[in-house]
PDB file of C-alpha atoms in Angstrom:
ATOM      1  CA  MET A 180     151.598 122.896  48.134  1.00 39.00           C
ATOM      2  CA  VAL A 181     148.440 125.181  48.578  1.00 47.00           C
ATOM      3  CA  GLY A 182     148.908 128.304  50.392  1.00 50.00           C
ATOM      4  CA  ILE A 183     146.944 129.559  53.298  1.00 58.00           C
ATOM      5  CA  MET A 184     143.619 131.321  52.156  1.00 69.00           C
ATOM      6  CA  LYS A 185     143.538 134.922  52.559  1.00 78.00           C
ATOM      7  CA  GLY A 186     141.193 136.353  55.034  1.00 95.00           C
ATOM      8  CA  ILE A 187     138.599 139.076  55.072  1.00 98.00           C
ATOM      9  CA  ILE A 188     138.037 141.269  58.577  1.00 98.00           C
ATOM     10  CA  SER A 189     134.423 142.151  58.751  1.00 98.00           C
ATOM     11  CA  ILE A 190     133.711 144.783  61.570  1.00 98.00           C
ATOM     12  CA  GLN A 191     129.973 145.005  61.739  1.00 97.00           C
ATOM     13  CA  SER A 192     126.923 144.616  64.159  1.00 96.00           C
ATOM     14  CA  HIS A 193     125.746 141.054  64.803  1.00 97.00           C
ATOM     15  CA  VAL A 194     122.299 139.539  65.481  1.00 97.00           C
ATOM     16  CA  VAL A 195     121.773 136.178  67.125  1.00 98.00           C
ATOM     17  CA  PHE A 196     118.647 135.470  65.418  1.00 98.00           C
ATOM     18  CA  GLY A 197     118.186 136.446  61.698  1.00 96.00           C
ATOM     19  CA  HIS A 198     120.402 138.213  59.327  1.00 97.00           C
ATOM     20  CA  ALA A 199     121.646 141.873  59.526  1.00 96.00           C
ATOM     21  CA  GLY A 200     125.297 143.107  59.833  1.00 96.00           C
ATOM     22  CA  ASN A 201     127.824 140.398  60.159  1.00 98.00           C
ATOM     23  CA  SER A 202     125.123 137.824  60.417  1.00 97.00           C
ATOM     24  CA  SER A 203     124.061 138.887  56.768  1.00 97.00           C
ATOM     25  CA  ALA A 204     127.621 139.346  55.584  1.00 98.00           C
ATOM     26  CA  VAL A 205     129.678 136.609  56.815  1.00 98.00           C
ATOM     27  CA  PHE A 206     128.163 133.537  55.140  1.00 98.00           C
ATOM     28  CA  PRO A 207     127.875 134.997  51.756  1.00 98.00           C
ATOM     29  CA  LEU A 208     131.606 135.828  51.805  1.00 98.00           C
ATOM     30  CA  GLN A 209     132.197 132.255  53.036  1.00 97.00           C
ATOM     31  CA  ARG A 210     130.068 130.834  50.438  1.00 97.00           C
ATOM     32  CA  MET A 211     131.892 132.583  47.846  1.00 96.00           C
ATOM     33  CA  GLY A 212     135.061 130.952  48.902  1.00 95.00           C
ATOM     34  CA  PHE A 213     136.751 133.308  51.720  1.00 96.00           C
ATOM     35  CA  GLU A 214     138.054 132.900  55.106  1.00 97.00           C
ATOM     36  CA  VAL A 215     136.010 135.713  57.409  1.00 98.00           C
ATOM     37  CA  TRP A 216     137.258 137.094  60.705  1.00 98.00           C
ATOM     38  CA  PRO A 217     134.179 138.707  62.104  1.00 98.00           C
ATOM     39  CA  ILE A 218     134.431 141.465  64.877  1.00 98.00           C
ATOM     40  CA  HIS A 219     131.346 142.482  66.239  1.00 98.00           C
ATOM     41  CA  THR A 220     130.594 146.196  67.133  1.00 96.00           C
ATOM     42  CA  VAL A 221     127.199 145.318  68.906  1.00 95.00           C
ATOM     43  CA  GLN A 222     125.478 141.875  69.531  1.00 96.00           C
ATOM     44  CA  PHE A 223     121.741 141.976  69.610  1.00 96.00           C
ATOM     45  CA  SER A 224     119.157 139.126  70.012  1.00 97.00           C
ATOM     46  CA  ASN A 225     117.553 140.309  66.821  1.00 95.00           C
ATOM     47  CA  HIS A 226     117.508 143.359  64.300  1.00 93.00           C
ATOM     48  CA  THR A 227     115.821 146.483  65.721  1.00 90.00           C
ATOM     49  CA  GLN A 228     112.826 146.582  63.364  1.00 90.00           C
ATOM     50  CA  TYR A 229     110.950 144.080  65.520  1.00 92.00           C
ATOM     51  CA  ALA A 230     107.983 145.668  67.233  1.00 93.00           C
ATOM     52  CA  GLN A 231     108.869 143.567  70.504  1.00 95.00           C
ATOM     53  CA  GLY A 232     112.314 145.144  70.635  1.00 94.00           C
ATOM     54  CA  TRP A 233     115.605 143.403  71.261  1.00 94.00           C
ATOM     55  CA  THR A 234     118.069 142.714  73.710  1.00 96.00           C
ATOM     56  CA  GLY A 235     121.947 142.878  73.897  1.00 96.00           C
ATOM     57  CA  LYS A 236     124.478 145.617  73.996  1.00 93.00           C
ATOM     58  CA  ALA A 237     127.403 147.527  71.958  1.00 92.00           C
ATOM     59  CA  PHE A 238     130.928 146.627  72.587  1.00 95.00           C
ATOM     60  CA  PRO A 239     133.698 148.902  73.855  1.00 96.00           C
ATOM     61  CA  ALA A 240     135.696 150.260  71.179  1.00 96.00           C
ATOM     62  CA  SER A 241     138.666 148.661  72.501  1.00 97.00           C
ATOM     63  CA  GLU A 242     137.368 145.295  71.765  1.00 97.00           C
ATOM     64  CA  ILE A 243     138.080 146.018  68.109  1.00 98.00           C
ATOM     65  CA  THR A 244     141.513 147.133  68.499  1.00 98.00           C
ATOM     66  CA  ASP A 245     142.364 144.223  70.913  1.00 98.00           C
ATOM     67  CA  LEU A 246     141.223 141.647  68.746  1.00 98.00           C
ATOM     68  CA  VAL A 247     143.071 142.875  65.866  1.00 98.00           C
ATOM     69  CA  ALA A 248     146.074 143.286  67.910  1.00 98.00           C
ATOM     70  CA  GLY A 249     145.651 139.497  68.923  1.00 98.00           C
ATOM     71  CA  ILE A 250     145.432 138.459  65.204  1.00 97.00           C
ATOM     72  CA  ASP A 251     148.519 140.488  64.648  1.00 97.00           C
ATOM     73  CA  ALA A 252     150.496 138.932  67.460  1.00 97.00           C
ATOM     74  CA  ILE A 253     150.085 135.446  65.964  1.00 96.00           C
ATOM     75  CA  GLY A 254     151.438 136.680  62.515  1.00 95.00           C
ATOM     76  CA  GLU A 255     147.984 136.458  60.666  1.00 95.00           C
ATOM     77  CA  LEU A 256     147.111 140.255  59.973  1.00 96.00           C
ATOM     78  CA  GLY A 257     149.521 140.096  56.746  1.00 95.00           C
ATOM     79  CA  ASN A 258     147.267 137.389  55.415  1.00 96.00           C
ATOM     80  CA  CYS A 259     144.296 139.889  55.562  1.00 97.00           C
ATOM     81  CA  ASP A 260     143.455 140.740  51.978  1.00 97.00           C
ATOM     82  CA  ALA A 261     140.367 143.065  52.795  1.00 98.00           C
ATOM     83  CA  LEU A 262     138.718 144.825  55.635  1.00 98.00           C
ATOM     84  CA  LEU A 263     134.849 145.373  55.361  1.00 98.00           C
ATOM     85  CA  SER A 264     133.238 147.857  57.821  1.00 98.00           C
ATOM     86  CA  GLY A 265     129.477 148.333  58.505  1.00 97.00           C
ATOM     87  CA  TYR A 266     127.423 149.581  61.620  1.00 94.00           C
ATOM     88  CA  LEU A 267     129.535 151.480  64.212  1.00 93.00           C
ATOM     89  CA  GLY A 268     127.894 151.912  67.760  1.00 88.00           C
ATOM     90  CA  SER A 269     129.837 154.870  68.849  1.00 89.00           C
ATOM     91  CA  ALA A 270     132.303 157.512  67.479  1.00 91.00           C
ATOM     92  CA  GLU A 271     135.011 155.782  69.725  1.00 94.00           C
ATOM     93  CA  GLN A 272     134.335 152.663  67.527  1.00 95.00           C
ATOM     94  CA  GLY A 273     134.878 154.689  64.516  1.00 95.00           C
ATOM     95  CA  ILE A 274     138.267 155.822  65.800  1.00 96.00           C
ATOM     96  CA  ALA A 275     139.101 152.374  66.596  1.00 97.00           C
ATOM     97  CA  LEU A 276     138.232 151.512  63.112  1.00 98.00           C
ATOM     98  CA  THR A 277     140.780 154.104  61.444  1.00 97.00           C
ATOM     99  CA  GLU A 278     143.439 152.601  63.608  1.00 98.00           C
ATOM    100  CA  VAL A 279     142.526 149.096  62.677  1.00 98.00           C
ATOM    101  CA  VAL A 280     142.626 150.332  58.809  1.00 98.00           C
ATOM    102  CA  SER A 281     146.002 151.761  59.303  1.00 98.00           C
ATOM    103  CA  ARG A 282     147.324 148.546  61.141  1.00 98.00           C
ATOM    104  CA  VAL A 283     145.966 146.270  58.211  1.00 98.00           C
ATOM    105  CA  LYS A 284     147.399 148.240  55.548  1.00 98.00           C
ATOM    106  CA  LYS A 285     150.632 148.258  57.361  1.00 97.00           C
ATOM    107  CA  ALA A 286     150.633 144.553  57.561  1.00 97.00           C
ATOM    108  CA  ASN A 287     149.486 144.147  54.044  1.00 97.00           C
ATOM    109  CA  PRO A 288     149.820 147.321  51.874  1.00 97.00           C
ATOM    110  CA  ASN A 289     147.746 145.529  49.142  1.00 97.00           C
ATOM    111  CA  ALA A 290     144.795 144.851  51.402  1.00 97.00           C
ATOM    112  CA  LEU A 291     141.431 146.580  50.174  1.00 98.00           C
ATOM    113  CA  TYR A 292     139.223 148.710  52.656  1.00 98.00           C
ATOM    114  CA  VAL A 293     135.552 148.683  51.989  1.00 98.00           C
ATOM    115  CA  CYS A 294     133.377 151.056  53.849  1.00 98.00           C
ATOM    116  CA  ASP A 295     129.590 150.556  54.123  1.00 98.00           C
ATOM    117  CA  PRO A 296     128.803 153.776  55.942  1.00 96.00           C
ATOM    118  CA  VAL A 297     125.689 152.715  57.668  1.00 94.00           C
ATOM    119  CA  MET A 298     124.053 155.862  58.902  1.00 89.00           C
ATOM    120  CA  GLY A 299     120.314 155.522  57.923  1.00 73.00           C
ATOM    121  CA  ASP A 300     117.952 156.027  55.045  1.00 69.00           C
ATOM    122  CA  PRO A 301     115.233 158.227  53.982  1.00 59.00           C
ATOM    123  CA  GLU A 302     112.449 156.647  55.929  1.00 60.00           C
ATOM    124  CA  LYS A 303     114.307 156.253  59.111  1.00 57.00           C
ATOM    125  CA  GLY A 304     116.503 159.444  58.839  1.00 52.00           C
ATOM    126  CA  CYS A 305     119.963 159.269  60.535  1.00 55.00           C
ATOM    127  CA  ILE A 306     120.086 156.223  62.984  1.00 65.00           C
ATOM    128  CA  LEU A 307     123.235 157.417  64.584  1.00 67.00           C
ATOM    129  CA  ALA A 308     124.066 159.968  67.053  1.00 64.00           C
ATOM    130  CA  GLU A 309     125.250 163.050  65.162  1.00 65.00           C
ATOM    131  CA  GLY A 310     128.848 162.428  66.263  1.00 81.00           C
ATOM    132  CA  VAL A 311     129.183 158.955  64.800  1.00 87.00           C
ATOM    133  CA  SER A 312     127.880 159.942  61.371  1.00 89.00           C
ATOM    134  CA  GLU A 313     130.137 163.015  61.238  1.00 92.00           C
ATOM    135  CA  TYR A 314     133.099 160.916  62.046  1.00 93.00           C
ATOM    136  CA  ILE A 315     132.022 158.342  59.366  1.00 95.00           C
ATOM    137  CA  VAL A 316     131.758 161.331  56.593  1.00 95.00           C
ATOM    138  CA  ASP A 317     134.873 163.214  57.811  1.00 95.00           C
ATOM    139  CA  SER A 318     137.441 160.501  58.696  1.00 96.00           C
ATOM    140  CA  VAL A 319     136.314 157.055  57.722  1.00 97.00           C
ATOM    141  CA  MET A 320     134.918 157.315  54.184  1.00 98.00           C
ATOM    142  CA  PRO A 321     137.835 159.470  53.056  1.00 98.00           C
ATOM    143  CA  ILE A 322     140.233 156.729  53.703  1.00 98.00           C
ATOM    144  CA  ALA A 323     138.301 153.817  52.108  1.00 98.00           C
ATOM    145  CA  ASP A 324     139.328 152.349  48.712  1.00 98.00           C
ATOM    146  CA  VAL A 325     135.478 151.470  48.203  1.00 98.00           C
ATOM    147  CA  ILE A 326     132.540 153.003  49.777  1.00 98.00           C
ATOM    148  CA  VAL A 327     129.135 151.257  49.429  1.00 98.00           C
ATOM    149  CA  PRO A 328     126.618 153.930  50.620  1.00 97.00           C
ATOM    150  CA  ASN A 329     122.775 154.247  49.995  1.00 95.00           C
ATOM    151  CA  GLN A 330     121.495 157.468  48.488  1.00 95.00           C
ATOM    152  CA  PHE A 331     121.162 159.147  51.881  1.00 93.00           C
ATOM    153  CA  GLU A 332     124.538 158.246  52.975  1.00 95.00           C
ATOM    154  CA  LEU A 333     125.906 159.386  49.661  1.00 97.00           C
ATOM    155  CA  SER A 334     124.350 162.758  49.876  1.00 96.00           C
ATOM    156  CA  ARG A 335     125.943 163.117  53.291  1.00 94.00           C
ATOM    157  CA  PHE A 336     129.371 162.255  52.196  1.00 97.00           C
ATOM    158  CA  VAL A 337     129.438 164.875  49.019  1.00 98.00           C
ATOM    159  CA  LYS A 338     127.102 167.381  50.740  1.00 97.00           C
ATOM    160  CA  MET A 339     124.671 167.733  47.947  1.00 96.00           C
ATOM    161  CA  PRO A 340     120.892 166.521  47.200  1.00 96.00           C
ATOM    162  CA  ILE A 341     120.265 163.658  44.880  1.00 96.00           C
ATOM    163  CA  ASN A 342     116.916 163.894  43.327  1.00 95.00           C
ATOM    164  CA  ASN A 343     117.542 162.280  39.744  1.00 95.00           C
ATOM    165  CA  LEU A 344     119.940 160.523  37.510  1.00 96.00           C
ATOM    166  CA  GLU A 345     122.056 163.562  36.763  1.00 96.00           C
ATOM    167  CA  ASP A 346     122.335 164.147  40.465  1.00 97.00           C
ATOM    168  CA  ALA A 347     123.230 160.742  41.266  1.00 97.00           C
ATOM    169  CA  ILE A 348     126.154 161.010  38.679  1.00 97.00           C
ATOM    170  CA  LYS A 349     127.468 164.196  39.800  1.00 98.00           C
ATOM    171  CA  ALA A 350     127.490 162.909  43.511  1.00 98.00           C
ATOM    172  CA  CYS A 351     129.562 159.798  42.422  1.00 98.00           C
ATOM    173  CA  GLN A 352     131.819 161.853  40.535  1.00 98.00           C
ATOM    174  CA  LYS A 353     132.379 164.251  43.325  1.00 98.00           C
ATOM    175  CA  ALA A 354     132.780 161.054  45.809  1.00 98.00           C
ATOM    176  CA  LEU A 355     135.599 159.756  43.660  1.00 98.00           C
ATOM    177  CA  THR A 356     137.637 162.998  44.338  1.00 98.00           C
ATOM    178  CA  LEU A 357     137.346 162.654  47.991  1.00 98.00           C
ATOM    179  CA  GLY A 358     139.393 159.516  48.322  1.00 98.00           C
ATOM    180  CA  PRO A 359     137.457 156.437  47.450  1.00 98.00           C
ATOM    181  CA  LYS A 360     138.512 154.672  43.970  1.00 98.00           C
ATOM    182  CA  ILE A 361     135.182 152.788  43.724  1.00 98.00           C
ATOM    183  CA  VAL A 362     131.635 153.969  44.663  1.00 98.00           C
ATOM    184  CA  LEU A 363     128.806 151.657  44.726  1.00 98.00           C
ATOM    185  CA  VAL A 364     125.487 153.221  45.545  1.00 98.00           C
ATOM    186  CA  LYS A 365     123.361 150.184  46.957  1.00 95.00           C
ATOM    187  CA  HIS A 366     119.893 151.941  46.579  1.00 92.00           C
ATOM    188  CA  LEU A 367     119.159 155.164  44.537  1.00 94.00           C
ATOM    189  CA  HIS A 368     115.327 155.559  45.702  1.00 89.00           C
ATOM    190  CA  SER A 369     114.985 158.909  43.570  1.00 88.00           C
ATOM    191  CA  LEU A 370     115.288 157.264  40.230  1.00 88.00           C
ATOM    192  CA  SER A 371     112.326 155.247  40.202  1.00 85.00           C
ATOM    193  CA  GLU A 372     109.370 153.762  42.157  1.00 82.00           C
ATOM    194  CA  GLU A 373     108.842 150.952  39.893  1.00 84.00           C
ATOM    195  CA  LYS A 374     112.461 149.826  39.748  1.00 92.00           C
ATOM    196  CA  PHE A 375     115.377 149.240  42.385  1.00 94.00           C
ATOM    197  CA  SER A 376     118.377 151.071  41.182  1.00 96.00           C
ATOM    198  CA  MET A 377     121.880 150.749  42.014  1.00 97.00           C
ATOM    199  CA  MET A 378     124.904 152.873  40.742  1.00 98.00           C
ATOM    200  CA  LEU A 379     128.613 151.820  40.326  1.00 98.00           C
ATOM    201  CA  ALA A 380     131.365 154.458  39.753  1.00 98.00           C
ATOM    202  CA  ASP A 381     135.094 154.420  39.206  1.00 98.00           C
ATOM    203  CA  GLN A 382     137.673 155.943  36.733  1.00 96.00           C
ATOM    204  CA  SER A 383     135.889 154.351  33.757  1.00 97.00           C
ATOM    205  CA  GLY A 384     132.557 155.993  34.465  1.00 97.00           C
ATOM    206  CA  CYS A 385     129.156 155.564  35.964  1.00 98.00           C
ATOM    207  CA  TYR A 386     127.106 152.354  35.515  1.00 98.00           C
ATOM    208  CA  LEU A 387     123.296 151.758  36.481  1.00 97.00           C
ATOM    209  CA  VAL A 388     121.490 148.462  36.939  1.00 97.00           C
ATOM    210  CA  THR A 389     117.910 148.290  37.686  1.00 96.00           C
ATOM    211  CA  ARG A 390     115.674 145.333  38.636  1.00 95.00           C
ATOM    212  CA  PRO A 391     111.998 144.910  39.647  1.00 94.00           C
ATOM    213  CA  HIS A 392     110.829 145.801  43.127  1.00 91.00           C
ATOM    214  CA  LEU A 393     109.948 142.963  45.284  1.00 93.00           C
ATOM    215  CA  GLU A 394     106.975 143.766  47.562  1.00 91.00           C
ATOM    216  CA  PHE A 395     107.082 142.612  51.348  1.00 93.00           C
ATOM    217  CA  ALA A 396     104.318 143.326  54.015  1.00 91.00           C
ATOM    218  CA  LYS A 397     107.764 144.339  56.251  1.00 92.00           C
ATOM    219  CA  ALA A 398     110.703 145.468  54.480  1.00 91.00           C
ATOM    220  CA  PRO A 399     113.791 142.887  54.905  1.00 94.00           C
ATOM    221  CA  VAL A 400     116.521 144.034  57.148  1.00 94.00           C
ATOM    222  CA  GLY A 401     120.133 143.312  56.209  1.00 95.00           C
ATOM    223  CA  VAL A 402     120.024 143.703  52.304  1.00 96.00           C
ATOM    224  CA  GLY A 403     122.694 146.457  52.076  1.00 96.00           C
ATOM    225  CA  ASP A 404     124.983 144.399  54.377  1.00 97.00           C
ATOM    226  CA  LEU A 405     124.455 141.514  51.799  1.00 98.00           C
ATOM    227  CA  ILE A 406     125.164 143.606  48.871  1.00 98.00           C
ATOM    228  CA  SER A 407     128.408 144.958  50.407  1.00 98.00           C
ATOM    229  CA  ALA A 408     129.609 141.460  51.297  1.00 98.00           C
ATOM    230  CA  LEU A 409     128.832 140.296  47.643  1.00 98.00           C
ATOM    231  CA  PHE A 410     130.607 143.211  46.132  1.00 98.00           C
ATOM    232  CA  THR A 411     133.557 142.695  48.143  1.00 98.00           C
ATOM    233  CA  ALA A 412     133.863 139.109  47.498  1.00 97.00           C
ATOM    234  CA  GLY A 413     133.389 139.847  43.793  1.00 97.00           C
ATOM    235  CA  LEU A 414     136.492 142.299  43.999  1.00 97.00           C
ATOM    236  CA  MET A 415     138.617 139.813  45.957  1.00 97.00           C
ATOM    237  CA  LYS A 416     138.022 137.219  43.293  1.00 96.00           C
ATOM    238  CA  GLY A 417     139.869 139.424  40.897  1.00 96.00           C
ATOM    239  CA  TRP A 418     136.765 140.371  38.992  1.00 97.00           C
ATOM    240  CA  SER A 419     136.225 143.822  37.239  1.00 98.00           C
ATOM    241  CA  PRO A 420     134.163 146.296  39.401  1.00 98.00           C
ATOM    242  CA  ILE A 421     131.305 146.039  36.806  1.00 98.00           C
ATOM    243  CA  ALA A 422     131.324 141.962  37.143  1.00 98.00           C
ATOM    244  CA  ALA A 423     131.183 142.476  40.761  1.00 98.00           C
ATOM    245  CA  PHE A 424     128.584 145.110  40.840  1.00 98.00           C
ATOM    246  CA  GLU A 425     126.249 143.060  38.541  1.00 98.00           C
ATOM    247  CA  HIS A 426     126.976 139.831  40.627  1.00 98.00           C
ATOM    248  CA  ALA A 427     126.005 141.661  43.636  1.00 98.00           C
ATOM    249  CA  ASN A 428     122.925 142.847  42.199  1.00 98.00           C
ATOM    250  CA  ASN A 429     121.847 139.631  40.743  1.00 98.00           C
ATOM    251  CA  ALA A 430     122.882 137.482  44.030  1.00 98.00           C
ATOM    252  CA  SER A 431     121.051 139.992  46.458  1.00 98.00           C
ATOM    253  CA  TYR A 432     117.780 140.086  44.018  1.00 98.00           C
ATOM    254  CA  ASP A 433     117.739 136.038  44.241  1.00 98.00           C
ATOM    255  CA  VAL A 434     118.070 136.087  48.090  1.00 98.00           C
ATOM    256  CA  LEU A 435     115.167 138.433  48.154  1.00 97.00           C
ATOM    257  CA  ALA A 436     113.092 136.544  45.663  1.00 97.00           C
ATOM    258  CA  ALA A 437     113.545 133.309  47.932  1.00 97.00           C
ATOM    259  CA  THR A 438     112.651 135.381  51.057  1.00 97.00           C
ATOM    260  CA  GLN A 439     109.595 136.548  49.405  1.00 96.00           C
ATOM    261  CA  LYS A 440     108.692 133.050  48.070  1.00 96.00           C
ATOM    262  CA  SER A 441     109.069 131.708  51.592  1.00 95.00           C
ATOM    263  CA  GLY A 442     106.530 134.406  52.906  1.00 95.00           C
ATOM    264  CA  GLU A 443     109.384 135.721  55.293  1.00 95.00           C
ATOM    265  CA  TRP A 444     110.861 139.213  55.985  1.00 92.00           C
ATOM    266  CA  GLU A 445     114.173 137.567  57.464  1.00 96.00           C
ATOM    267  CA  LEU A 446     116.684 137.119  54.545  1.00 97.00           C
ATOM    268  CA  GLN A 447     116.744 133.375  53.538  1.00 97.00           C
ATOM    269  CA  THR A 448     120.332 133.673  52.886  1.00 97.00           C
ATOM    270  CA  ILE A 449     120.933 129.957  53.876  1.00 97.00           C
ATOM    271  CA  LEU A 450     118.088 128.744  51.625  1.00 97.00           C
ATOM    272  CA  ALA A 451     119.234 130.741  48.658  1.00 97.00           C
ATOM    273  CA  GLN A 452     123.029 129.776  49.051  1.00 97.00           C
ATOM    274  CA  GLN A 453     123.547 128.432  45.798  1.00 97.00           C
ATOM    275  CA  GLN A 454     122.300 131.688  44.090  1.00 97.00           C
ATOM    276  CA  ILE A 455     124.800 133.554  46.272  1.00 98.00           C
ATOM    277  CA  ALA A 456     127.678 131.940  44.408  1.00 97.00           C
ATOM    278  CA  HIS A 457     125.809 131.393  41.010  1.00 97.00           C
ATOM    279  CA  PRO A 458     122.858 133.664  40.553  1.00 97.00           C
ATOM    280  CA  ASN A 459     119.828 132.773  38.439  1.00 97.00           C
ATOM    281  CA  SER A 460     119.231 136.448  37.552  1.00 96.00           C
ATOM    282  CA  THR A 461     120.982 138.161  34.787  1.00 96.00           C
ATOM    283  CA  PHE A 462     120.214 141.812  35.122  1.00 97.00           C
ATOM    284  CA  GLY A 463     123.059 143.856  33.368  1.00 97.00           C
ATOM    285  CA  ALA A 464     124.628 147.148  34.056  1.00 97.00           C
ATOM    286  CA  ARG A 465     124.705 150.039  31.455  1.00 97.00           C
ATOM    287  CA  LYS A 466     127.117 153.111  31.375  1.00 97.00           C
ATOM    288  CA  VAL A 467     125.216 156.237  32.091  1.00 96.00           C
ATOM    289  CA  ASP A 468     127.582 159.076  31.940  1.00 88.00           C
TER     290      ASP A 468
END
């Protein structure tokens, strides 16, 4: 008899049209073989980089805890193998998230918590109210098993600038002393303008993978959410962190390549679904520390 497939709770933003937040993360997790239980922190008509604006709203923090309590009430929370979190719309949602992490771990002590600490990027700066980013840094990231920040977010967490490869290695090593067991830096923009660089760090060392930059008239949104989902799925399959890291890089690159080829700026996640599970690209990681 086949047992019930374990689930992944994904607490992120959601857009009705296009791919960002849960709309970028849920399908890749499903395509890689997992049941996904999405909880939305906000629901917008589209992502926020459209000049025309967007409609929608943030949900109260109680929605997060209430929905998880409902899952617990039907006896399914113990079947949650991982919790993935992304964009938070308020500090109250951050508090609710930490409560949910505790509740999931109580129901399943082996459940993995993967935190994508969405705060911003160098171009946009911090996209959250200051209280939210402080709560993420002080109270959310330290309790995560895995963090998936960009360079800006990692720098905030470890409270040090990152200007080169040596800084990136030191920042990752420091992050590993603050709680997380695995760090994936999903974009190290200071390392190269010609190449896109990502770094993985765990107890075995630091690893770097690079791939070509793909040019777009308008930068696609939701790429970080895609990378976090792919990495989570790889870890949940029992792959080594390095194998999951390489897969996340190669699959996300293939999705971006399909998006570029289509002349679009909304990620072509559905079009490239075969590459999500079986990437064509084979960029390898190398040890750098």
